[in-house]
Coordinates of C-alpha atoms and ligand atoms in Angstrom, one line a residue:
X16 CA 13.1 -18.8 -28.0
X17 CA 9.7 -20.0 -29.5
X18 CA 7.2 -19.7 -26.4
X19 CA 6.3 -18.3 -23.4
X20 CA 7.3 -22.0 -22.2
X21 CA 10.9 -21.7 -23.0
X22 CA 11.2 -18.1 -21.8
X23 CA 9.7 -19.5 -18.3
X24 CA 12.4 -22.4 -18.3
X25 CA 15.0 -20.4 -19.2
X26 CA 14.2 -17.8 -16.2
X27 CA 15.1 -18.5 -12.6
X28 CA 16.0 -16.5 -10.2
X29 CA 19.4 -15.3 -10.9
X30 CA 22.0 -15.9 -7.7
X31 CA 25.0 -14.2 -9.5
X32 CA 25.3 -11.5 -12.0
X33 CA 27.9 -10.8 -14.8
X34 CA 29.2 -7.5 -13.1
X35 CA 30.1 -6.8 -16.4
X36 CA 27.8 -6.9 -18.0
X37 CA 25.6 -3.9 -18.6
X38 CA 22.3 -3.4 -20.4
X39 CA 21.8 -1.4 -23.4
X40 CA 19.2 1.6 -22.6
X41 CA 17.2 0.7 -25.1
X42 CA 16.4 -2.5 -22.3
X43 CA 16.1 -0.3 -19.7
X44 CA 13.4 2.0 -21.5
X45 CA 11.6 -1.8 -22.2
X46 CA 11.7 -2.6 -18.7
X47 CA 10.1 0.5 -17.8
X48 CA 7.1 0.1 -20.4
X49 CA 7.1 -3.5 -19.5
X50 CA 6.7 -2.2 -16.0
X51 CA 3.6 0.7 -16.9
X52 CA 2.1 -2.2 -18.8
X53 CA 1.0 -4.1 -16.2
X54 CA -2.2 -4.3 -14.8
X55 CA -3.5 -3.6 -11.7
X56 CA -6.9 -3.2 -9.5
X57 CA -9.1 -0.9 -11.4
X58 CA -5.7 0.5 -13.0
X59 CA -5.5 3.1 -10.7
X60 CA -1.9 1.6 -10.4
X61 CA -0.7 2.9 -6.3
X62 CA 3.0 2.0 -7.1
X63 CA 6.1 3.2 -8.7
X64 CA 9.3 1.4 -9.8
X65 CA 12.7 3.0 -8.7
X66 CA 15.2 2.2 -11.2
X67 CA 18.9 2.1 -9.3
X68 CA 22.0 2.3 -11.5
X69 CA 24.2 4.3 -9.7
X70 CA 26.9 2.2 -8.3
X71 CA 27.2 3.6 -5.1
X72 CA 23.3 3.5 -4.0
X73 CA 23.8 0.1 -5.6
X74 CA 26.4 -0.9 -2.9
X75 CA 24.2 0.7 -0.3
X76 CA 21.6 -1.4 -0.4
X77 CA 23.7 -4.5 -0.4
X78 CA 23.5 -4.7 3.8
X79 CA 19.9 -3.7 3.3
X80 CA 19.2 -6.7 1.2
X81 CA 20.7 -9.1 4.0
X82 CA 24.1 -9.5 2.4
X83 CA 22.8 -10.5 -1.3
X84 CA 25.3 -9.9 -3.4
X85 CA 23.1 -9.9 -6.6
X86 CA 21.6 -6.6 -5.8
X87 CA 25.4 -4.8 -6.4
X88 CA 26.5 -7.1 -9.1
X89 CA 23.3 -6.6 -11.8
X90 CA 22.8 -4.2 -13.9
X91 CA 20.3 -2.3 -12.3
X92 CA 17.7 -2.7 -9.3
X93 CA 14.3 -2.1 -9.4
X94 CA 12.6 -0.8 -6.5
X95 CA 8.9 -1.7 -6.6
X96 CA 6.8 0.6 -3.8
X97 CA 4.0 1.7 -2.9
X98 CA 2.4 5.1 -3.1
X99 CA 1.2 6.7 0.4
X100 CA 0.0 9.2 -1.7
X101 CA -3.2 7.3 -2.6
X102 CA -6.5 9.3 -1.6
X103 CA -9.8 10.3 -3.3
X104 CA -7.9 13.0 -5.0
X105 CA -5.6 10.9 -6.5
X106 CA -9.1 9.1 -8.0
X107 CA -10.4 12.4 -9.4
X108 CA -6.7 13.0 -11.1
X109 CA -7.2 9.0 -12.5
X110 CA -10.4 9.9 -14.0
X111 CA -9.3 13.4 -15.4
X112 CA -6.6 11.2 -16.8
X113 CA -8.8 8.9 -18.0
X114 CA -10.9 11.3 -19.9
X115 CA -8.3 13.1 -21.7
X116 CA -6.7 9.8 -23.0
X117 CA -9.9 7.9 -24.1
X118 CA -11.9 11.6 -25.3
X119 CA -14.6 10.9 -23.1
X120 CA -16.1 14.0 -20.9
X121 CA -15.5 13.3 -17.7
X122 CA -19.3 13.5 -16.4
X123 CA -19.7 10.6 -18.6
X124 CA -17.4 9.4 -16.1
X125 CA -19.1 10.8 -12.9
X126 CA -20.9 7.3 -12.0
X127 CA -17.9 5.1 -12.0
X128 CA -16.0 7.5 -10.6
X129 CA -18.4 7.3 -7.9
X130 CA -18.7 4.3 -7.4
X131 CA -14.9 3.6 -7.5
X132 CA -14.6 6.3 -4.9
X133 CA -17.3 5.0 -2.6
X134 CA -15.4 1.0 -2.4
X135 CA -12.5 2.9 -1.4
X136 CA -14.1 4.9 1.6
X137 CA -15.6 1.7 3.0
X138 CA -11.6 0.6 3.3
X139 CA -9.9 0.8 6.2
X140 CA -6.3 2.5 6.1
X141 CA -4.9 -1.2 6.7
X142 CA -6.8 -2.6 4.1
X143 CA -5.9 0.0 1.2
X144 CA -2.4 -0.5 1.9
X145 CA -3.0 -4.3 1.8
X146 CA -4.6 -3.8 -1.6
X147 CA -1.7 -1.6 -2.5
X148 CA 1.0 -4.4 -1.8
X149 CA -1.2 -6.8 -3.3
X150 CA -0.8 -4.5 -6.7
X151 CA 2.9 -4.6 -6.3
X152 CA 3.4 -8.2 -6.0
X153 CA 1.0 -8.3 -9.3
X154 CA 3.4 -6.4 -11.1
X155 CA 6.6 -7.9 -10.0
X156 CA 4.9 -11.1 -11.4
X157 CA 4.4 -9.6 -14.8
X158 CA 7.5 -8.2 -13.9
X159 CA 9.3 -11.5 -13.8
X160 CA 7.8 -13.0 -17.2
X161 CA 7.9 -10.4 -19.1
X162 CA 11.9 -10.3 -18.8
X163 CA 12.4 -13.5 -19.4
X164 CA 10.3 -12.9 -22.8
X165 CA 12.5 -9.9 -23.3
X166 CA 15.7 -12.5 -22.2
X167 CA 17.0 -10.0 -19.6
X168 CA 17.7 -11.7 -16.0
X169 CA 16.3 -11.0 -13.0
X170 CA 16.1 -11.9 -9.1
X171 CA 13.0 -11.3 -7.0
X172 CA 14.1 -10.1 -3.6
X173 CA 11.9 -10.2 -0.6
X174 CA 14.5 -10.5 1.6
X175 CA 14.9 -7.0 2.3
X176 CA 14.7 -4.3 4.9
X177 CA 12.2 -2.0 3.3
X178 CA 12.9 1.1 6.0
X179 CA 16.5 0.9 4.9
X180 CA 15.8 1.3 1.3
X181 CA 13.0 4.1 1.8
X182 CA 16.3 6.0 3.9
X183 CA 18.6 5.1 1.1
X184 CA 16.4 6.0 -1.7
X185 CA 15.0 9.2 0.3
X186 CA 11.3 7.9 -0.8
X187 CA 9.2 9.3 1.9
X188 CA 9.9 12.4 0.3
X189 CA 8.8 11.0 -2.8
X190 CA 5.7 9.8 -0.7
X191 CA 6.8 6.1 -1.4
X192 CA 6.9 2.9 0.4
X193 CA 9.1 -0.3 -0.5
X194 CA 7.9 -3.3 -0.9
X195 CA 10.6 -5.1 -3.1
X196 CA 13.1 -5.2 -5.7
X197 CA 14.4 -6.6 -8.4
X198 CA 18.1 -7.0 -9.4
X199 CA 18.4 -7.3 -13.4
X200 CA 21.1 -8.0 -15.9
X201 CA 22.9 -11.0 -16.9
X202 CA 23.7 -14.4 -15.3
X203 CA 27.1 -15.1 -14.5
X204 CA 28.6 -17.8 -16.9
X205 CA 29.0 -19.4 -13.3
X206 CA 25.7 -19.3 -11.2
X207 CA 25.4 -22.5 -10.2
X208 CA 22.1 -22.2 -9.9
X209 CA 21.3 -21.5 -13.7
X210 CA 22.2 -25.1 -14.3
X211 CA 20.2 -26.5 -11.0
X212 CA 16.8 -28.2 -12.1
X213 CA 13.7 -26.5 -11.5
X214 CA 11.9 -27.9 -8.1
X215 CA 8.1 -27.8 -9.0
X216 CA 5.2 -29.8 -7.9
X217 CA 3.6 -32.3 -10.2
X218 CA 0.9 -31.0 -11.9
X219 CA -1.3 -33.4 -10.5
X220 CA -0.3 -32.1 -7.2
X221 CA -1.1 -28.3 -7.8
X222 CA -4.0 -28.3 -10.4
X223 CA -7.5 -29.5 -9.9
X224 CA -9.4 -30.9 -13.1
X225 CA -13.0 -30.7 -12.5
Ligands
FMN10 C1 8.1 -12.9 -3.7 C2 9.4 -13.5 -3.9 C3 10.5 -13.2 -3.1 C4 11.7 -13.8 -3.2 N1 12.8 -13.4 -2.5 C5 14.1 -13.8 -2.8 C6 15.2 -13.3 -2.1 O1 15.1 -12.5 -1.2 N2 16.4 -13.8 -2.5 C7 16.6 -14.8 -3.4 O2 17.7 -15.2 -3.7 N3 15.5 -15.3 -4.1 C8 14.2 -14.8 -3.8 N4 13.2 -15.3 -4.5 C9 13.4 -16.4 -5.5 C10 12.7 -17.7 -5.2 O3 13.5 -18.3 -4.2 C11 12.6 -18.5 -6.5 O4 11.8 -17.8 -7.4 C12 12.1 -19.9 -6.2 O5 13.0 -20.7 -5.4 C13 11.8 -20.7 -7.5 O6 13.0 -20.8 -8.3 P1 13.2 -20.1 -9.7 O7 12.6 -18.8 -9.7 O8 14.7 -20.1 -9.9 O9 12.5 -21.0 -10.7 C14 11.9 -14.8 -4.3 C15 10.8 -15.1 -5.1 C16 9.6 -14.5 -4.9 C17 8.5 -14.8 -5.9

């Protein structure tokens, strides 16, 4: 593959999986960097990825996905959600982070930290969850180009009853919200839609030149 271009036109959103087909761990432990590499608001990162392998919480979630059979078919799922867990605590424990990584004392760090702190009290409970999500969909972007780099297929799944997953994955114990998931693996040799042409807008339809 020579660009991002190709990688992007060889991707689409996978319909059938080689059941299979498996991928190696070393691609699982890529995924999971891939994942931590992403950015996010302030990169406080409010999320974590579940990643399902076990074939029988595989087949769980099928009904909870609506019937899509590429959840139980891939390789793995991964469960994108959001942390509940986010408070002003969970700041101080970011910037304690922060200081150890980068060797900077932390009341170097007092004034951002303040001021970080202080954006978050004038949010509403709605609106931090909001910014949460928002954080998640970010990732399951980054998500979604960085395995098609990496040539590893995927399936982004919105269609999904996130209360059924959080009782299948147990994840309000784990203080843990889902938002949505990702099936990976490899394309059946017959998808039909790996062959169907991409339906995209002209580009003079969806960019402004100014
Ligand atoms: C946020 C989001 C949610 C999606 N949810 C589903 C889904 O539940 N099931 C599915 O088969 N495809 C789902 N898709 C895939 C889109 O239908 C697909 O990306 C779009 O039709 C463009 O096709 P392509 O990705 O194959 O190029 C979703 C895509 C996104 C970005």
């Amino acid at each position: 593959m020579n660009n991002i271009l190709d990688a992007l036109e060889w991707r689409y959103a996978v319909k059938k999986f080689d059941d299979k087909a498996s991928l190696t761990e070393q691609q699982i432990l890529e995924v999971k960097k891939v994942f931590n590499l992403s950015a996010s608001s302030y990169g406080l990162q409010p999320y974590k990825m579940i990643v399902v392998q076990n074939p029988e919480l595989k087949e769980k979630l099928v009904p909870a996905s609506f019937g899509q059979q590429q959840i139980s078919q891939s390789a793995a799922i991964l469960v994108f959600a959001v942390r509940t867990d986010f408070d002003m605590d969970y700041i101080d424990q970011f910037f304690e982070d922060m200081s150890t990584k980068r060797q900077i004392p932390l009341e170097n760090l007092e004034g951002y930290k303040n001021f970080m702190k202080g954006s978050f009290a004038n949010k509403s409970e709605n609106e931090i969850s909001s910014w949460a999500k928002n954080q998640v969909y970010l990732t399951m972007g980054h998500m979604l180009v960085s395995l098609a780099a990496l040539q590893i297929d995927a399936c982004p799944i919105e269609g999904l009853d996130p209360q059924a997953y959080d009782k299948i994955l147990d994840l309000d114990a784990k203080q843990l919200k889902t938002i949505v998931a990702m099936p990976i693996g490899v394309r059946s040799p017959d998808d039909a839609s790996a062959t169907a042409l991409k339906v995209r807008k002209d580009l003079s339809d969806i960019i402004i030149d100014l």
